[in-house]
Coordinates of C-alpha atoms and ligand atoms in Angstrom, one line a residue:
M1 CA -54.7 -33.6 -26.7
I2 CA -56.4 -37.0 -26.7
E3 CA -59.7 -35.3 -26.0
L4 CA -59.1 -33.1 -29.0
G5 CA -58.7 -36.3 -31.1
C6 CA -54.9 -36.0 -31.4
K7 CA -52.6 -38.9 -31.0
P8 CA -49.7 -37.6 -28.9
E9 CA -46.5 -39.5 -28.9
E10 CA -43.5 -39.2 -26.5
I11 CA -40.5 -39.4 -28.7
C12 CA -37.9 -38.7 -26.0
K13 CA -38.1 -38.0 -22.2
C14 CA -41.0 -35.5 -21.8
G15 CA -40.8 -34.6 -25.6
I16 CA -44.2 -34.9 -27.0
T17 CA -45.4 -34.6 -30.6
A18 CA -48.7 -35.0 -32.6
T19 CA -49.7 -34.2 -36.1
I20 CA -52.9 -32.5 -37.4
G21 CA -54.0 -32.7 -41.0
G22 CA -52.1 -34.9 -43.4
K23 CA -55.4 -35.8 -45.3
N24 CA -54.5 -33.5 -48.2
P25 CA -51.1 -33.4 -49.9
G26 CA -48.8 -30.5 -49.0
K27 CA -45.9 -29.4 -47.0
T28 CA -45.3 -29.8 -43.2
I29 CA -45.0 -27.0 -40.7
L30 CA -43.7 -27.5 -37.2
L31 CA -45.2 -25.5 -34.3
R32 CA -43.1 -25.5 -31.2
A33 CA -43.9 -24.8 -27.6
D34 CA -41.5 -25.2 -24.7
M35 CA -43.0 -26.5 -21.5
D36 CA -40.4 -26.4 -18.8
A37 CA -40.4 -24.4 -15.5
L38 CA -37.5 -22.9 -13.6
P39 CA -35.9 -24.1 -10.3
M40 CA -37.1 -21.2 -8.2
Q41 CA -39.9 -20.2 -5.8
E42 CA -43.0 -18.4 -7.3
E43 CA -44.0 -15.2 -5.4
S44 CA -46.7 -14.0 -7.9
G45 CA -49.4 -14.1 -5.2
L46 CA -51.8 -15.5 -7.8
E47 CA -54.5 -18.1 -6.8
F48 CA -52.9 -20.6 -9.2
T49 CA -49.3 -20.1 -7.8
S50 CA -47.2 -23.2 -8.3
L51 CA -47.9 -26.0 -5.8
H52 CA -44.4 -27.4 -6.3
S53 CA -42.0 -25.7 -3.9
G54 CA -38.9 -24.6 -5.7
H55 CA -40.4 -25.0 -9.2
A56 CA -42.2 -22.1 -11.0
H57 CA -43.3 -21.1 -14.4
T58 CA -41.5 -17.8 -14.4
C59 CA -40.5 -17.8 -18.1
G60 CA -44.1 -18.2 -19.3
H61 CA -43.5 -21.6 -20.9
D62 CA -46.9 -22.7 -19.5
L63 CA -48.5 -20.0 -21.7
H64 CA -46.6 -21.3 -24.8
T65 CA -48.0 -24.8 -24.0
A66 CA -51.5 -23.3 -23.7
F67 CA -51.0 -21.4 -27.0
L68 CA -50.2 -24.7 -28.8
I69 CA -53.1 -26.6 -27.2
G70 CA -55.4 -23.8 -28.2
A71 CA -54.1 -23.8 -31.7
A72 CA -54.5 -27.6 -31.9
K73 CA -58.2 -27.2 -31.0
L74 CA -58.7 -24.5 -33.7
L75 CA -56.9 -26.6 -36.3
K76 CA -58.7 -29.8 -35.4
E77 CA -62.0 -28.0 -36.2
R78 CA -60.8 -27.4 -39.7
E79 CA -58.6 -30.5 -40.2
D80 CA -60.2 -31.6 -43.5
E81 CA -59.2 -28.2 -45.1
I82 CA -55.5 -28.4 -44.1
Q83 CA -53.3 -28.7 -47.1
G84 CA -50.5 -30.7 -45.7
T85 CA -49.5 -31.5 -42.2
I86 CA -49.1 -29.5 -39.0
K87 CA -46.7 -31.0 -36.5
L88 CA -46.9 -30.0 -32.9
M89 CA -43.8 -30.0 -30.7
F90 CA -44.2 -29.9 -27.0
Q91 CA -40.6 -29.5 -25.8
P92 CA -38.9 -30.0 -22.4
G93 CA -35.6 -28.6 -21.3
E94 CA -35.4 -25.2 -23.0
E95 CA -33.8 -23.5 -20.0
S96 CA -31.0 -26.1 -20.0
L97 CA -30.7 -25.7 -23.8
T98 CA -31.0 -29.5 -24.2
G99 CA -34.6 -30.1 -25.1
A100 CA -34.7 -29.0 -28.7
I101 CA -31.5 -31.1 -29.4
D102 CA -33.0 -34.1 -27.7
M103 CA -36.2 -33.9 -29.9
I104 CA -34.2 -33.3 -33.1
K105 CA -32.1 -36.4 -32.3
A106 CA -35.4 -38.3 -31.7
G107 CA -36.5 -37.3 -35.2
I108 CA -39.0 -34.4 -34.7
L109 CA -37.9 -32.9 -38.0
E110 CA -38.5 -36.1 -40.0
S111 CA -41.4 -38.3 -41.0
P112 CA -43.0 -36.2 -42.3
K113 CA -40.0 -34.0 -43.1
V114 CA -40.5 -30.5 -41.7
D115 CA -40.4 -27.7 -44.3
A116 CA -40.8 -24.7 -41.9
A117 CA -40.9 -24.1 -38.2
M118 CA -42.4 -21.6 -35.9
G119 CA -42.0 -20.7 -32.2
V120 CA -43.1 -17.9 -29.9
H121 CA -42.0 -16.5 -26.5
V122 CA -44.0 -14.2 -24.2
Q123 CA -42.5 -10.9 -23.0
P124 CA -44.2 -9.4 -19.9
L125 CA -42.4 -6.1 -20.3
L126 CA -43.8 -5.5 -23.7
P127 CA -47.4 -4.2 -23.9
L128 CA -50.2 -6.5 -25.1
N129 CA -50.8 -6.4 -28.9
H130 CA -47.1 -6.0 -29.5
L131 CA -45.8 -8.7 -31.7
N132 CA -42.2 -8.8 -33.0
F133 CA -40.6 -11.1 -35.6
A134 CA -37.8 -9.2 -37.3
K135 CA -35.9 -10.7 -40.3
G136 CA -32.5 -12.4 -39.8
A137 CA -30.8 -13.0 -36.4
F138 CA -33.6 -12.3 -34.0
L139 CA -32.4 -13.7 -30.7
S140 CA -28.7 -13.8 -29.8
S141 CA -26.5 -16.8 -29.7
T142 CA -25.1 -17.8 -26.3
D143 CA -21.8 -19.4 -25.5
I144 CA -20.9 -20.3 -21.9
L145 CA -17.2 -19.8 -21.5
E146 CA -15.0 -21.5 -18.9
I147 CA -11.4 -20.6 -18.3
T148 CA -9.2 -22.7 -16.0
V149 CA -5.9 -21.1 -14.9
Q150 CA -3.3 -23.4 -13.5
G151 CA -0.7 -21.8 -11.3
Q152 CA 1.4 -23.1 -8.4
S153 CA 0.6 -22.8 -4.8
C154 CA 3.0 -21.3 -2.2
H155 CA 3.1 -19.3 1.0
A156 CA 1.5 -15.9 0.6
S157 CA 4.6 -14.2 2.1
Q158 CA 6.8 -15.6 -0.8
P159 CA 4.7 -15.2 -4.0
H160 CA 7.9 -15.4 -6.2
L161 CA 8.1 -19.1 -5.3
G162 CA 4.7 -19.9 -6.8
I163 CA 2.5 -18.8 -9.7
D164 CA -0.5 -16.9 -8.6
P165 CA -3.5 -18.0 -10.7
I166 CA -5.7 -15.1 -9.3
N167 CA -3.3 -12.5 -10.7
V168 CA -3.3 -14.3 -14.0
A169 CA -7.2 -14.5 -13.9
A170 CA -7.4 -10.8 -13.2
H171 CA -5.2 -10.0 -16.3
I172 CA -7.4 -12.4 -18.4
I173 CA -10.6 -10.7 -17.3
L174 CA -9.2 -7.2 -18.2
A175 CA -7.8 -8.5 -21.5
L176 CA -11.2 -10.0 -22.4
Q177 CA -13.0 -6.7 -21.7
S178 CA -10.4 -4.9 -23.9
L179 CA -11.0 -7.4 -26.6
Q180 CA -14.7 -6.5 -26.6
V181 CA -14.0 -2.8 -26.7
K182 CA -11.2 -2.8 -29.2
E183 CA -11.9 -5.7 -31.5
V184 CA -15.6 -5.7 -32.0
P185 CA -17.0 -3.3 -34.6
T186 CA -19.1 -0.6 -32.9
N187 CA -22.2 -1.4 -34.9
E188 CA -22.3 -5.0 -33.6
A189 CA -24.1 -6.0 -30.4
V190 CA -21.8 -8.2 -28.4
V191 CA -21.8 -9.0 -24.8
L192 CA -18.7 -10.7 -23.3
N193 CA -19.0 -11.0 -19.6
I194 CA -17.1 -12.9 -16.9
C195 CA -19.6 -13.5 -14.1
E196 CA -18.1 -16.1 -11.9
V197 CA -14.6 -16.2 -10.4
K198 CA -13.6 -19.1 -8.1
S199 CA -10.2 -19.5 -6.4
G200 CA -8.4 -19.5 -3.1
Y201 CA -8.5 -21.1 0.3
T202 CA -7.6 -18.5 2.8
S203 CA -5.6 -15.3 3.2
N204 CA -2.1 -16.7 3.5
I205 CA -2.0 -19.2 0.6
V206 CA -1.4 -18.6 -3.0
P207 CA -3.8 -21.2 -4.6
D208 CA -3.1 -23.6 -7.4
Q209 CA -6.0 -22.8 -9.6
A210 CA -8.6 -20.2 -10.6
V211 CA -11.7 -20.8 -12.6
L212 CA -13.6 -18.1 -14.5
R213 CA -17.0 -18.6 -16.1
G214 CA -18.9 -16.1 -18.3
T215 CA -21.1 -15.6 -21.3
L216 CA -20.6 -14.5 -24.9
R217 CA -23.7 -13.2 -26.8
T218 CA -23.9 -12.0 -30.3
Y219 CA -26.2 -12.0 -33.4
N220 CA -23.4 -12.4 -35.9
P221 CA -22.3 -16.1 -36.4
E222 CA -19.0 -15.1 -38.2
L223 CA -18.1 -12.6 -35.5
R224 CA -19.0 -15.2 -32.8
K225 CA -16.5 -17.6 -34.3
K226 CA -13.8 -14.9 -34.6
I227 CA -14.3 -13.8 -30.9
I228 CA -14.1 -17.4 -29.6
E229 CA -10.8 -17.9 -31.5
H230 CA -9.4 -14.6 -30.2
C231 CA -10.5 -15.4 -26.6
N232 CA -8.7 -18.7 -26.9
K233 CA -5.5 -17.1 -28.0
L234 CA -5.7 -14.3 -25.5
V235 CA -6.2 -16.7 -22.5
E236 CA -3.4 -18.9 -23.6
L237 CA -0.9 -16.1 -24.1
T238 CA -1.8 -14.1 -21.0
A239 CA -1.3 -17.2 -18.9
K240 CA 2.0 -17.9 -20.6
A241 CA 3.3 -14.4 -19.9
F242 CA 3.0 -15.1 -16.2
N243 CA 4.4 -18.7 -16.5
A244 CA 1.0 -20.2 -15.9
T245 CA -1.1 -22.3 -18.2
A246 CA -4.8 -21.8 -19.0
K247 CA -7.5 -23.8 -20.7
F248 CA -10.3 -22.1 -22.5
E249 CA -13.5 -24.0 -23.2
V250 CA -16.9 -23.3 -24.6
V251 CA -18.9 -25.6 -22.3
E252 CA -22.4 -24.9 -23.7
S253 CA -23.7 -23.1 -26.8
C254 CA -26.9 -22.1 -28.4
P255 CA -27.0 -20.5 -31.9
S256 CA -29.0 -17.4 -32.8
A257 CA -32.7 -17.9 -33.7
I258 CA -32.7 -16.8 -37.3
N259 CA -35.9 -15.6 -38.9
D260 CA -36.2 -16.6 -42.5
H261 CA -36.9 -13.5 -44.7
K262 CA -39.7 -15.1 -46.7
L263 CA -41.4 -16.6 -43.7
V264 CA -41.4 -13.1 -42.0
E265 CA -43.1 -11.7 -45.1
D266 CA -45.6 -14.5 -45.5
M267 CA -46.6 -14.7 -41.9
G268 CA -46.8 -10.9 -41.6
E269 CA -49.5 -11.0 -44.3
Y270 CA -51.5 -13.8 -42.6
I271 CA -51.2 -12.0 -39.2
S272 CA -52.6 -8.8 -40.7
N273 CA -55.8 -10.8 -41.5
L274 CA -56.2 -12.0 -37.9
G275 CA -58.4 -9.1 -36.8
I276 CA -55.9 -8.2 -33.9
D277 CA -54.4 -4.8 -34.1
F278 CA -50.8 -5.8 -33.6
T279 CA -48.0 -3.3 -33.3
T280 CA -44.7 -4.5 -34.8
D281 CA -41.2 -3.2 -34.6
P282 CA -39.0 -4.4 -37.5
N283 CA -35.8 -3.5 -35.6
Y284 CA -36.7 -5.3 -32.4
R285 CA -34.0 -7.8 -31.2
L286 CA -33.7 -9.6 -27.9
Q287 CA -30.3 -10.3 -26.2
V288 CA -31.5 -13.6 -24.9
S289 CA -31.2 -17.1 -26.4
D290 CA -33.7 -19.8 -27.0
D291 CA -32.8 -23.3 -28.1
F292 CA -35.3 -22.9 -30.9
G293 CA -32.0 -21.6 -32.5
F294 CA -31.0 -25.3 -33.1
I295 CA -34.2 -25.8 -35.2
S296 CA -33.6 -22.6 -37.1
E297 CA -30.2 -23.9 -38.1
L298 CA -31.8 -26.8 -39.8
V299 CA -35.1 -25.6 -41.3
P300 CA -36.4 -22.2 -42.4
S301 CA -37.9 -20.8 -39.2
I302 CA -39.7 -17.9 -37.6
F303 CA -39.7 -16.9 -34.0
F304 CA -42.1 -14.4 -32.4
I305 CA -41.9 -12.3 -29.2
I306 CA -45.4 -11.5 -28.1
G307 CA -46.2 -8.8 -25.5
C308 CA -48.3 -9.6 -22.4
K309 CA -47.6 -6.8 -19.9
P310 CA -50.0 -7.1 -17.0
E311 CA -52.5 -4.4 -16.2
G312 CA -53.0 -3.0 -12.7
T313 CA -49.9 -4.6 -11.3
Q314 CA -46.1 -4.0 -11.6
A315 CA -44.6 -5.6 -14.7
S316 CA -41.6 -7.9 -14.1
H317 CA -39.2 -9.5 -16.4
N318 CA -39.1 -13.3 -17.1
H319 CA -37.2 -15.3 -14.5
N320 CA -38.5 -12.9 -11.7
S321 CA -40.2 -14.7 -8.8
K322 CA -43.1 -12.1 -9.0
V323 CA -43.6 -12.2 -12.8
V324 CA -47.3 -12.0 -13.9
Y325 CA -48.6 -12.3 -17.5
N326 CA -51.6 -10.7 -19.0
E327 CA -53.8 -13.7 -19.8
E328 CA -55.5 -11.8 -22.7
V329 CA -52.5 -13.1 -24.7
L330 CA -53.7 -16.7 -24.5
H331 CA -56.2 -16.5 -27.3
M332 CA -53.7 -14.3 -29.4
G333 CA -51.0 -16.9 -29.1
A334 CA -53.3 -19.7 -30.1
A335 CA -54.7 -17.7 -33.1
L336 CA -51.2 -16.8 -34.2
F337 CA -50.0 -20.4 -34.3
A338 CA -53.2 -21.6 -36.0
E339 CA -53.6 -18.8 -38.6
C340 CA -49.9 -18.9 -39.6
A341 CA -49.8 -22.6 -40.0
F342 CA -53.1 -23.0 -41.8
N343 CA -52.4 -20.2 -44.3
W344 CA -48.8 -21.0 -44.9
L345 CA -49.7 -24.6 -45.9
K346 CA -52.6 -23.3 -48.1
N347 CA -50.3 -20.9 -50.0
K348 CA -47.3 -23.4 -50.3
Q349 CA -49.1 -26.0 -52.5
Ligands
ZN401 ZN1 -36.3 -18.6 -19.5
ZN402 ZN1 -38.3 -18.9 -21.9

């Protein structure tokens, strides 16, 4: 970045920003790339496999970082023509859903105040030249749910003397699945899934406690609120029915990444002039979350999913130890950021 003539600044731990332009009056657009790796071993077999055991770029965030540096290079070459300011956001901690919040708290959206934001994620199962950026809720929200059932331990041979939290937990799991089937409109995409059950010591003790953890995903913020309220009630009352108590908590959340309708239309026009024959599906949605959602809650935003299916090798999904990306996407990602930012500012005078 320094070699390109930028002045990068670390505004929070590993959160780096720099601006380009600002010589001519105009609005400010934020370009965001996440940078973090995952705590897993890489098995891609590539010559540039991670040298750090137990740490691997298996979500492609290294490509996002390369996109943004590439865009910075392109934009620097035409800096005098930029009408307004382009703010670069190199973000840590996307996987933990903490990095965007940390950078927002550190002032990334202020001085100059950000008018629009843009982010992108690679998708190795989607063919190269496929670029999706549908209007509205584009990525799902995520809520990590935790339910703690408090029972009363006793000898397994005399269960009537205690309160079995495993039995209560089982009823709660079934009730939550019924809630999803019976209370969610059939045209809504909702996932409510209990994936972790912890309880018990051995075969002849009724334990004191059971802890369940799971995830709720949806694209509809109103429905999300309603389901959480309903889960809370259902957990409390199911436990009560068996003389137990239960605490329902949302321990971690990430809102949907919402694509602003006008930005989708504007950027769609600029992208069509890029000279890349992109295929776009206006109905494409992805049941994953990205903490870019926290930015899209605060400023009009657009998020892209760009295809980079590898050729001549098996395609894997993100977070797979063998995932490989088609590197042809690198110049596309850089051009996408640069073209959208430059033209949006030019047309928003
Ligand atoms: Zn990931
Ligand atoms: Zn990712």
